[in-house]
mmCIF file of C-alpha atoms in Angstrom:
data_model
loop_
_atom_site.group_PDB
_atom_site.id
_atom_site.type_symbol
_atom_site.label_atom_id
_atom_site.label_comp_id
_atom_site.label_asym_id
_atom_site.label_seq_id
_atom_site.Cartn_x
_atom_site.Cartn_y
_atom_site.Cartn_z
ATOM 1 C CA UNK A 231 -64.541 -31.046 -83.146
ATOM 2 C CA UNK A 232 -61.601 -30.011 -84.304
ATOM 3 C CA UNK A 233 -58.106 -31.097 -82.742
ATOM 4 C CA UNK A 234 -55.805 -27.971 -82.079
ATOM 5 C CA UNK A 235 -53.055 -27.759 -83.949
ATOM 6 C CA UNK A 236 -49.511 -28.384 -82.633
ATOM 7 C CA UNK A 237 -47.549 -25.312 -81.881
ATOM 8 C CA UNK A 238 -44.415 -25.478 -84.138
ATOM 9 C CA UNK A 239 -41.142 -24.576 -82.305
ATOM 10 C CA UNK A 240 -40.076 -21.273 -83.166
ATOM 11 C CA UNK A 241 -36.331 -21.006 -84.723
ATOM 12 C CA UNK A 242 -34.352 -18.599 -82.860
ATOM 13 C CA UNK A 243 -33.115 -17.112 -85.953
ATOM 14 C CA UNK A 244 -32.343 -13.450 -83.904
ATOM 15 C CA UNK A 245 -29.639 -15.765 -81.462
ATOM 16 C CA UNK A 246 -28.537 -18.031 -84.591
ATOM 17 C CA UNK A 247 -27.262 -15.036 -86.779
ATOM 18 C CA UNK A 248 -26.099 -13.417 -83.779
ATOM 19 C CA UNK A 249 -23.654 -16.373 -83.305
ATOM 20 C CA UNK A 250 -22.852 -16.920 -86.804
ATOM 21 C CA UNK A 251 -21.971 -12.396 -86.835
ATOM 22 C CA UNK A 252 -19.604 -13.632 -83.368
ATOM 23 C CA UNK A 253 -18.159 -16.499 -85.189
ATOM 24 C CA UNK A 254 -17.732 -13.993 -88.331
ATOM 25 C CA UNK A 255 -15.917 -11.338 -86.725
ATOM 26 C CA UNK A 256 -13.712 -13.477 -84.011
ATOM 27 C CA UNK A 257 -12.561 -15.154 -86.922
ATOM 28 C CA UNK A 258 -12.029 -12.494 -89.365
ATOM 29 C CA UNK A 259 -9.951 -10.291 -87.180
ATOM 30 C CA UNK A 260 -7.761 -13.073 -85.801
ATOM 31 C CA UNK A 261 -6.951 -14.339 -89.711
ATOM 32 C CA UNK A 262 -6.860 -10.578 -91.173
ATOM 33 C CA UNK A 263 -4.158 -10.037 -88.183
ATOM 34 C CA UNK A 264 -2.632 -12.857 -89.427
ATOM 35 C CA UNK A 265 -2.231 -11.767 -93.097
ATOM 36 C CA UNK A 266 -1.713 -8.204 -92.113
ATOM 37 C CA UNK A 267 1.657 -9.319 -89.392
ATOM 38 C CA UNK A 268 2.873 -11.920 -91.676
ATOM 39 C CA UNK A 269 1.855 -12.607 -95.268
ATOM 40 C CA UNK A 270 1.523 -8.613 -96.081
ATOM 41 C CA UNK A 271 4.312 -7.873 -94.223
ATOM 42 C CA UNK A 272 2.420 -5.049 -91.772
ATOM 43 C CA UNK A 273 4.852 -5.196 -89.001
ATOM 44 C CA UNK A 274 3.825 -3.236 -86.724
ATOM 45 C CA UNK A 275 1.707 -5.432 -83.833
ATOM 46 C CA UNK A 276 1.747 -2.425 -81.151
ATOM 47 C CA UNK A 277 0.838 0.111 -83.647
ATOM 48 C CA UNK A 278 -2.455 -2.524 -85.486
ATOM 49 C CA UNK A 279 -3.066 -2.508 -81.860
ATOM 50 C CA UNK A 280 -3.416 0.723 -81.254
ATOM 51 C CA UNK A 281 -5.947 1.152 -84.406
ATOM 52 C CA UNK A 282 -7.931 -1.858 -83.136
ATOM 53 C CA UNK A 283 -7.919 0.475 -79.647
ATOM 54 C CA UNK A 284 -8.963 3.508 -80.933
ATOM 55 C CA UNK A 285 -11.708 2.296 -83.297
ATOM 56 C CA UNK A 286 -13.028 0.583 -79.613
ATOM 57 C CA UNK A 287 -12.742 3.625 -78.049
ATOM 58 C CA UNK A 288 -14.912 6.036 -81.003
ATOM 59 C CA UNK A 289 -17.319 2.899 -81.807
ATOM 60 C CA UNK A 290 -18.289 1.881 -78.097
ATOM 61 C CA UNK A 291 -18.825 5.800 -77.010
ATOM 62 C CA UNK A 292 -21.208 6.125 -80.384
ATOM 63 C CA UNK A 293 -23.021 2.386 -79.540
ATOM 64 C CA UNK A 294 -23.733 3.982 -75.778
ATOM 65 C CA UNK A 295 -24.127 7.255 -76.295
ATOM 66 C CA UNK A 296 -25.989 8.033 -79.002
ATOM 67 C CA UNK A 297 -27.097 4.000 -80.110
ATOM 68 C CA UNK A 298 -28.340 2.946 -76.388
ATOM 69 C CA UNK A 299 -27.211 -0.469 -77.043
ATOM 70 C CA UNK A 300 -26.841 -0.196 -72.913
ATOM 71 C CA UNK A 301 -27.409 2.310 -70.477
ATOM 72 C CA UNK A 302 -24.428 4.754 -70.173
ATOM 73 C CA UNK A 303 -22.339 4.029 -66.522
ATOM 74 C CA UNK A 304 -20.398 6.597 -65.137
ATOM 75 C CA UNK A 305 -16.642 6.356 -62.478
ATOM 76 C CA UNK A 306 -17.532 7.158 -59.598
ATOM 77 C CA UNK A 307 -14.375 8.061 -57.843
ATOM 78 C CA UNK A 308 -10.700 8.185 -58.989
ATOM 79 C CA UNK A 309 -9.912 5.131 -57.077
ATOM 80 C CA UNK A 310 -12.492 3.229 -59.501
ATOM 81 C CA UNK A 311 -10.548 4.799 -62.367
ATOM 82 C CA UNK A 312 -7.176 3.820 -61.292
ATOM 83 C CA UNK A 313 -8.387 -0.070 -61.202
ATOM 84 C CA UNK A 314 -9.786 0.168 -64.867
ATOM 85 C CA UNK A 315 -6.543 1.989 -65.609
ATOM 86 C CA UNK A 316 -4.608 -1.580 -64.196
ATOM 87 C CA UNK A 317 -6.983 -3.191 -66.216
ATOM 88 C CA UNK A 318 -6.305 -1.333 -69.710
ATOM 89 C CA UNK A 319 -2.959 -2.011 -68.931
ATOM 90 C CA UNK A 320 -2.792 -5.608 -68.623
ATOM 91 C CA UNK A 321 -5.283 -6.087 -71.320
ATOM 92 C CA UNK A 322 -2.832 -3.981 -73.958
ATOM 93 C CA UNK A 323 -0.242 -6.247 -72.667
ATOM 94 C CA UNK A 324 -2.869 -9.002 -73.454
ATOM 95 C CA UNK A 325 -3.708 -8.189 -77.179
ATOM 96 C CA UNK A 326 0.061 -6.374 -78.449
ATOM 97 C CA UNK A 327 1.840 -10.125 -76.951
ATOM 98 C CA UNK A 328 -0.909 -12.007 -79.281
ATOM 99 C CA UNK A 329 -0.562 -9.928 -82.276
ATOM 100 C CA UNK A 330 2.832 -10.115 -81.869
ATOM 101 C CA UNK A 331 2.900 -13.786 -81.622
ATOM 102 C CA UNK A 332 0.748 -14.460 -84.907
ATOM 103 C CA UNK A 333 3.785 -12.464 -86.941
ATOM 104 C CA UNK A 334 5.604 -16.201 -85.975
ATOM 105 C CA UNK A 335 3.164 -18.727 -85.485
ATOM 106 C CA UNK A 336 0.238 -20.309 -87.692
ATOM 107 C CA UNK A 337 -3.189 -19.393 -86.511
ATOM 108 C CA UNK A 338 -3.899 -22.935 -85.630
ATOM 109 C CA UNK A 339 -1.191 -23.704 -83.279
ATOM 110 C CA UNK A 340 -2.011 -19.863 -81.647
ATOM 111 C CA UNK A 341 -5.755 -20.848 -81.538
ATOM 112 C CA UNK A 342 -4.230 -24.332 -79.280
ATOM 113 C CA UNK A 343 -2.001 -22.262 -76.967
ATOM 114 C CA UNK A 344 -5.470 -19.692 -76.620
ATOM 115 C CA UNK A 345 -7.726 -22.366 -75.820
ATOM 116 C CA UNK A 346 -5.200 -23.044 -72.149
ATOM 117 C CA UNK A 347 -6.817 -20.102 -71.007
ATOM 118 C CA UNK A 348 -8.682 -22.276 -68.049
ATOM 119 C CA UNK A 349 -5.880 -23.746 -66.872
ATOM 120 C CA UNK A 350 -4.259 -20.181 -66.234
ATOM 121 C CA UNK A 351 -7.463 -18.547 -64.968
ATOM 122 C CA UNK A 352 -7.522 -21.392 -62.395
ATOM 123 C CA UNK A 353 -3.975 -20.676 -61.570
ATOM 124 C CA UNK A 354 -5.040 -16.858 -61.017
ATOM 125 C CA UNK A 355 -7.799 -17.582 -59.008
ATOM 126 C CA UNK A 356 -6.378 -19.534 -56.618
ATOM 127 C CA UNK A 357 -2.632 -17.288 -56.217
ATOM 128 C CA UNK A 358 -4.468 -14.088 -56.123
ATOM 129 C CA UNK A 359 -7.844 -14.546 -54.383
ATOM 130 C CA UNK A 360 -7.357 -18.093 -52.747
ATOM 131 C CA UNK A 361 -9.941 -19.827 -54.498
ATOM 132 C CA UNK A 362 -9.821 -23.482 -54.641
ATOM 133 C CA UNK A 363 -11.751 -25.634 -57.122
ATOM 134 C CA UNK A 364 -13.118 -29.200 -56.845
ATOM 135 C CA UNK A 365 -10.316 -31.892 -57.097
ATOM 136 C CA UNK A 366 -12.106 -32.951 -60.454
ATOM 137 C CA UNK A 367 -12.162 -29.639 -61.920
ATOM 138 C CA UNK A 368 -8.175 -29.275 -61.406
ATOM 139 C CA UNK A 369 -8.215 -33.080 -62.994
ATOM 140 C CA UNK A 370 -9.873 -31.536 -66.238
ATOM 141 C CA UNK A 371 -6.699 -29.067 -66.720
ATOM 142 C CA UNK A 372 -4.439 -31.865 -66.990
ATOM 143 C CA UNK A 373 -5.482 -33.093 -70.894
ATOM 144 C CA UNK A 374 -5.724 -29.109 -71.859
ATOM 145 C CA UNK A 375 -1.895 -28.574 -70.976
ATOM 146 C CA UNK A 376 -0.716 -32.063 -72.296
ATOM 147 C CA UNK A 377 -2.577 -31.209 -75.481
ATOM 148 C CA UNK A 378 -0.949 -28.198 -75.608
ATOM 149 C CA UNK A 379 2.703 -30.304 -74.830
ATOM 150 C CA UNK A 380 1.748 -32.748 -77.756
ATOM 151 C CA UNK A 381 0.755 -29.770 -80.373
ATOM 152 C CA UNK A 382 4.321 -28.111 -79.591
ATOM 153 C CA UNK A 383 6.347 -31.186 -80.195
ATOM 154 C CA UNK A 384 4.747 -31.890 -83.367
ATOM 155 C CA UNK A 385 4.008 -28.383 -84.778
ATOM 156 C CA UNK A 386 6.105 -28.073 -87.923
ATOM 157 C CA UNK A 387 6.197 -24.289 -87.638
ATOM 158 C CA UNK A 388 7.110 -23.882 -84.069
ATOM 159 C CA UNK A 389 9.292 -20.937 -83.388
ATOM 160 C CA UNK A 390 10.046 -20.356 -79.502
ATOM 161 C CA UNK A 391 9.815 -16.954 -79.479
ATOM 162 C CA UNK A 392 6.475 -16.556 -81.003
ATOM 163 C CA UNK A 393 5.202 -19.589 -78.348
ATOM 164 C CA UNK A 394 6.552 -17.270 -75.612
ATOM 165 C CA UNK A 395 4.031 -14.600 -76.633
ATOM 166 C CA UNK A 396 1.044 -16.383 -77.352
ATOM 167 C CA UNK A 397 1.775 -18.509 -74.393
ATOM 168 C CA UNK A 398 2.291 -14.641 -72.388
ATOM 169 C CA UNK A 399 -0.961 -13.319 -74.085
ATOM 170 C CA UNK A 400 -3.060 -16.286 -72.932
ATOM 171 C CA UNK A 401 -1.776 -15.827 -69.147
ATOM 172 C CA UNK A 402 -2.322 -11.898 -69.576
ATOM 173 C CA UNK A 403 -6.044 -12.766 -70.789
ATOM 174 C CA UNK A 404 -6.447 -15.123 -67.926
ATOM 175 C CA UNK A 405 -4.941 -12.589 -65.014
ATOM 176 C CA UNK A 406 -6.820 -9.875 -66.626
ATOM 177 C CA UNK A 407 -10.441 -11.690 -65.696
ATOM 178 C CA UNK A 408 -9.160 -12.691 -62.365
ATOM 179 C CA UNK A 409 -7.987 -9.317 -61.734
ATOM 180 C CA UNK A 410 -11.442 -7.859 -62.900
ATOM 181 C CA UNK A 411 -13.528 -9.978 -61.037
ATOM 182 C CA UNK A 412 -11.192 -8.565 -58.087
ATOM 183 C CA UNK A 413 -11.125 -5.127 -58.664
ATOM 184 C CA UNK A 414 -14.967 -4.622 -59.960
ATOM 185 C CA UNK A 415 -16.585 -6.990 -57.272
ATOM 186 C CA UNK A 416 -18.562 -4.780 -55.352
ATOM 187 C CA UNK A 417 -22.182 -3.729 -56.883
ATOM 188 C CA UNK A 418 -21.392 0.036 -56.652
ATOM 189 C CA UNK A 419 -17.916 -0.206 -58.949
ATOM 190 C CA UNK A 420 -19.402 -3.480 -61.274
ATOM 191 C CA UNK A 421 -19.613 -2.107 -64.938
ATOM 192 C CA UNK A 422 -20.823 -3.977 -67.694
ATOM 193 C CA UNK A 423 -18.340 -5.363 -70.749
ATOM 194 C CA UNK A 424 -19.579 -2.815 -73.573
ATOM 195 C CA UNK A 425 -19.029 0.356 -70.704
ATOM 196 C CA UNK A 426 -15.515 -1.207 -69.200
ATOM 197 C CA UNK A 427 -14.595 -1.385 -72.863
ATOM 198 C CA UNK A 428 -15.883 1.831 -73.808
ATOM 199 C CA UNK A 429 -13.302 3.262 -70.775
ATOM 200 C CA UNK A 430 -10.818 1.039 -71.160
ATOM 201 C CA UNK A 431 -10.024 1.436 -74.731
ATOM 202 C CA UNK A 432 -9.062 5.277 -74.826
ATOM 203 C CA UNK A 433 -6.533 4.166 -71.272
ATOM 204 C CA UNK A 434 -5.608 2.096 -74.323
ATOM 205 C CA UNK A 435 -4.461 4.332 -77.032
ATOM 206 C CA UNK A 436 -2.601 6.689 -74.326
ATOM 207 C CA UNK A 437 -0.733 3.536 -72.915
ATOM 208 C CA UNK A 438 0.069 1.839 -76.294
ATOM 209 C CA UNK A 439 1.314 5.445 -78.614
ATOM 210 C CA UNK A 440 4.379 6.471 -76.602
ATOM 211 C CA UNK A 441 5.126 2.363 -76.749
ATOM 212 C CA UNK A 442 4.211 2.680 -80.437
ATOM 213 C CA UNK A 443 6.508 5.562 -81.215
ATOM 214 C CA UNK A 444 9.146 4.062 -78.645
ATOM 215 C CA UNK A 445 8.878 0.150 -80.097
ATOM 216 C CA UNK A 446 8.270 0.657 -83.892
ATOM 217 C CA UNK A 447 10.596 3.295 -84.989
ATOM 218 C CA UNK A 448 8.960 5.486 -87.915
ATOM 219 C CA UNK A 449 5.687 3.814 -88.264
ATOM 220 C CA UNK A 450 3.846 6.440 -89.244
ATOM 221 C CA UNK A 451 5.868 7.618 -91.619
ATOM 222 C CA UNK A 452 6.243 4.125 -92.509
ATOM 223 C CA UNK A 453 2.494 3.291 -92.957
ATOM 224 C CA UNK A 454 2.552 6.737 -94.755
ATOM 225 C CA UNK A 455 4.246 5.418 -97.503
ATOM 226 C CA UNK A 456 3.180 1.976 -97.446
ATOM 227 C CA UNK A 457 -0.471 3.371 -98.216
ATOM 228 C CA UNK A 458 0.754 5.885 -101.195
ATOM 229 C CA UNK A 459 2.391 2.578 -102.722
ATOM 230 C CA UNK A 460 -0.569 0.422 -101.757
ATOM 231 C CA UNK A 461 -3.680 2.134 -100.470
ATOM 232 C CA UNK A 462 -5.798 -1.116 -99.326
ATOM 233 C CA UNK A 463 -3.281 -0.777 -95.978
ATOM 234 C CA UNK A 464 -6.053 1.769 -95.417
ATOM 235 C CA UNK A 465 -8.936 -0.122 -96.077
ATOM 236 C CA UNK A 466 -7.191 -2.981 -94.409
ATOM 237 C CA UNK A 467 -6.290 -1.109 -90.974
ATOM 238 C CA UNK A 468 -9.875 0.465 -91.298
ATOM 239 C CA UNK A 469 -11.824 -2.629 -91.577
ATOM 240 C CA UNK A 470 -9.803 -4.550 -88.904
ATOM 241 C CA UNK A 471 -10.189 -2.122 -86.628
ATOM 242 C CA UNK A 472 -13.873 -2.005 -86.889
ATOM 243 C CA UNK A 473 -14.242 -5.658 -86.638
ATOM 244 C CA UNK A 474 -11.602 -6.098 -83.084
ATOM 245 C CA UNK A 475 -15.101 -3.724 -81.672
ATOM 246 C CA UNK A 476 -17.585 -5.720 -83.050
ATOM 247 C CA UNK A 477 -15.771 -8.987 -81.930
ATOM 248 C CA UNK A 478 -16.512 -7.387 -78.008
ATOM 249 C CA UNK A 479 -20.022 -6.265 -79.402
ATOM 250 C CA UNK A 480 -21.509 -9.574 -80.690
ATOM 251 C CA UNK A 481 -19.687 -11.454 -77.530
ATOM 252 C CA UNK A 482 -21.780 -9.040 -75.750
ATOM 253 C CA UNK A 483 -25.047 -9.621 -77.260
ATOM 254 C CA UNK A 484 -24.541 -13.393 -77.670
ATOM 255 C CA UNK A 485 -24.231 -13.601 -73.838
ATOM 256 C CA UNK A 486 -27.188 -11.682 -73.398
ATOM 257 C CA UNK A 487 -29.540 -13.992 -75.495
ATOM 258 C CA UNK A 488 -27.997 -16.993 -74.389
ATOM 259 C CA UNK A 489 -25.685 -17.271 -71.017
ATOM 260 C CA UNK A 490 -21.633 -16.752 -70.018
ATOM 261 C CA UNK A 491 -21.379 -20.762 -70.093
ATOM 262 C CA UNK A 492 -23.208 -21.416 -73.832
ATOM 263 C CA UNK A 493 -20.831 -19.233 -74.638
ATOM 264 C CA UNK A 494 -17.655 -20.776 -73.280
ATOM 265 C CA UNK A 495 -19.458 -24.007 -75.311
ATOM 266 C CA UNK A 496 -19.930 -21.921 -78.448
ATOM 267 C CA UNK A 497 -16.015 -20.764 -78.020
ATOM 268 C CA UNK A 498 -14.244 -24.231 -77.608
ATOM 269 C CA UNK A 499 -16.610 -24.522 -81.342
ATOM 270 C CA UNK A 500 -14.863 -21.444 -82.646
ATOM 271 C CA UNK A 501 -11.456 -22.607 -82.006
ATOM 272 C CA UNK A 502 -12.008 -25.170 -84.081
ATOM 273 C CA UNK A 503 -13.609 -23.852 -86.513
ATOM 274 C CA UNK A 504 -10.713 -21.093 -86.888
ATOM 275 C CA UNK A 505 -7.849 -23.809 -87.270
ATOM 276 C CA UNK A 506 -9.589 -25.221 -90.105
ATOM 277 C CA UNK A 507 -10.392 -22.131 -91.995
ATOM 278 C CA UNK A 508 -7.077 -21.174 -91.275
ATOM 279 C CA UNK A 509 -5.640 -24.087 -92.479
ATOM 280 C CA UNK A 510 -7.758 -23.989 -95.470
ATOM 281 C CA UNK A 511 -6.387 -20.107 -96.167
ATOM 282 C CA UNK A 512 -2.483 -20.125 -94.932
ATOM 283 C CA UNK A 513 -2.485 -23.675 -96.074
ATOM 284 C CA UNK A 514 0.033 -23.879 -92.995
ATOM 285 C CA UNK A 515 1.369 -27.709 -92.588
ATOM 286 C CA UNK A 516 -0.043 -29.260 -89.706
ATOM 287 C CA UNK A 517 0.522 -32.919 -88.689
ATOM 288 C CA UNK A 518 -2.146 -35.312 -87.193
ATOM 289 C CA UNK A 519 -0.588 -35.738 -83.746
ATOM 290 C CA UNK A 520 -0.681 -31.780 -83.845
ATOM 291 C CA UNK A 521 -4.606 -32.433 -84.246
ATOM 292 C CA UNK A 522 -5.076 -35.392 -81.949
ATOM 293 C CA UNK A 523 -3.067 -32.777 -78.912
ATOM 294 C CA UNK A 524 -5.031 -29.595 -80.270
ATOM 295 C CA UNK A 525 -8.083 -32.057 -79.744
ATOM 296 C CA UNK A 526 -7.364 -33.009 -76.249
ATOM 297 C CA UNK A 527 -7.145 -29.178 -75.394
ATOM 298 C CA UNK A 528 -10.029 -28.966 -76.664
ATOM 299 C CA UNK A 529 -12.118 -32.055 -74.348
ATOM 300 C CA UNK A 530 -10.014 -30.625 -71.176
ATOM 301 C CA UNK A 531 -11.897 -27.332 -71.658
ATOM 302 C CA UNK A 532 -15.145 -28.986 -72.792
ATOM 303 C CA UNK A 533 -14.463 -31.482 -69.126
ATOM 304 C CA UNK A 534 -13.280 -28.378 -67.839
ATOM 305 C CA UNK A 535 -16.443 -26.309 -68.300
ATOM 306 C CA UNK A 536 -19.038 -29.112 -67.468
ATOM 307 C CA UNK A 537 -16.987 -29.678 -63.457
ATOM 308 C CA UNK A 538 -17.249 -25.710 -62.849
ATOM 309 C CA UNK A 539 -20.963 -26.220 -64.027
ATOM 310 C CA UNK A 540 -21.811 -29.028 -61.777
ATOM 311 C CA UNK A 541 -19.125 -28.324 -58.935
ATOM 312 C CA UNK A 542 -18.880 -24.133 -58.671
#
């Protein structure tokens, strides 16, 4: 008789390059906005936002409506419309303060100051909606802000006002989930990310061109003339744009295959893994008590995820 064979564990290849694509594109936009804001000398943060908006706005309507990559939701009343409106708004102010703040600061020292984003979240939750966490889960915050306090002392190319935005951006980021979960809690009004982006990013454009037009004087004509001198501004506003979509498309899918919390894991991974290609590209100094704080950010939200696991 004949013993049955073992079954061999199946690779989840599908999930694996699925991570690998969200790895590929979080990172790729967040160094190309680099290079664009401060080694090319694109400087123009509202108006790359605006692009990165607009190319949300065409590419999420096409993925829904015509792709079915998830069933279309419709508003159903203007006062559902006027809280995504809030919401477009504070995420603009979210994304134009972080692209502003990489046109000052290396991508590994903005990458520290992103990964705080728990400790202001928490912060949120408990001014706006009264929610109180376990005593232990509060104790986890305190190595991602001293991390953060040990990066900035020791950063060699710390500039205050670019800390001020990316430390503004992170606290937008964090409002602007507490503020959702708010807003969207009931069943009837709940939307899922690819259809609140597919609304939100056209509130977008409409919010950020008057601020374009008001805040970067001439950029049109600007970028106009930048592109007859140099026409891979085209190709590089073009491709950027595309991939700030598919950054909220593959975090999309990767939650769907796997779960919100693997992919807070997966995201404490890509921090990481962006400071050292970063480092490896910019070649931007860093010193090793930078690391060693970066790195204690980095256990706090590790500690920080594992006590809102075990504790709610």
């Amino acid at each position: 008789m004949q013993k049955p064979e073992p079954m061999k564990d199946q690779v989840p290849w599908a999930t694996i390059g699925l991570v690998l694509l969200w790895y590929g594109t979080n990172i790729g936009v967040l160094l190309l906005n680099k290079y664009l804001l401060s080694n090319y000398g694109f400087k123009y943060p509202v108006f790359l936002t605006m692009c990165h908006m607009t190319a949300c706005s065409l590419l999420s309507y096409a993925a829904i409506a015509f792709m079915k990559v998830v069933p279309m939701q419709s508003i159903k009343s203007k006062r559902q419309f006027l809280k995504i409106s809030a919401l477009s708004a504070v995420f603009c102010f979210s994304v134009v303060l972080g692209n502003v703040s990489l046109r000052f600061l290396p991508v590994s020292f903005n990458q520290a100051i992103g990964a705080t984003t728990p400790f202001f979240t928490a912060v949120f939750a408990y001014l706006m909606s009264n929610k109180r966490e376990a005593w232990l889960t509060y104790a986890t915050l305190v190595p991602v802000v001293a991390g953060v306090i040990i990066a900035s002392r020791s950063e060699p190319s710390f500039h205050l006002f670019g800390f001020i935005m990316c430390v503004s951006a992170t606290a937008a980021r964090a409002f602007k989930s507490v503020l959702q979960g708010i807003l969207l809690s009931s069943e009837g009004e709940k939307l899922n990310s690819m259809n609140l982006l597919m609304y939100m990013a056209p509130i977008a454009v409409v919010i950020l061109l008057p601020a374009t037009l008001l805040m970067e004087e001439n950029v049109i004509g600007n970028t106009i003339a930048l592109a007859r001198n140099d026409i891979k501004i085209v190709w590089y506003l073009l491709f950027n744009s595309s991939l700030a979509y598919f950054v909220n498309l593959t975090n999309f899918l990767v939650t769907k295959r796997t779960s919100a919390l693997t992919l807070q894991v997966l995201g404490n991974a890509k921090g990481a893994v962006a400071v050292v290609v970063s480092i490896l590209i910019f070649k931007n100094p860093v010193s090793i008590i930078g690391m060693i704080g970066y790195l204690f950010t980095v256990m706090g939200v590790v500690l920080y995820s594992e006590a809102k696991k075990r504790y709610g």
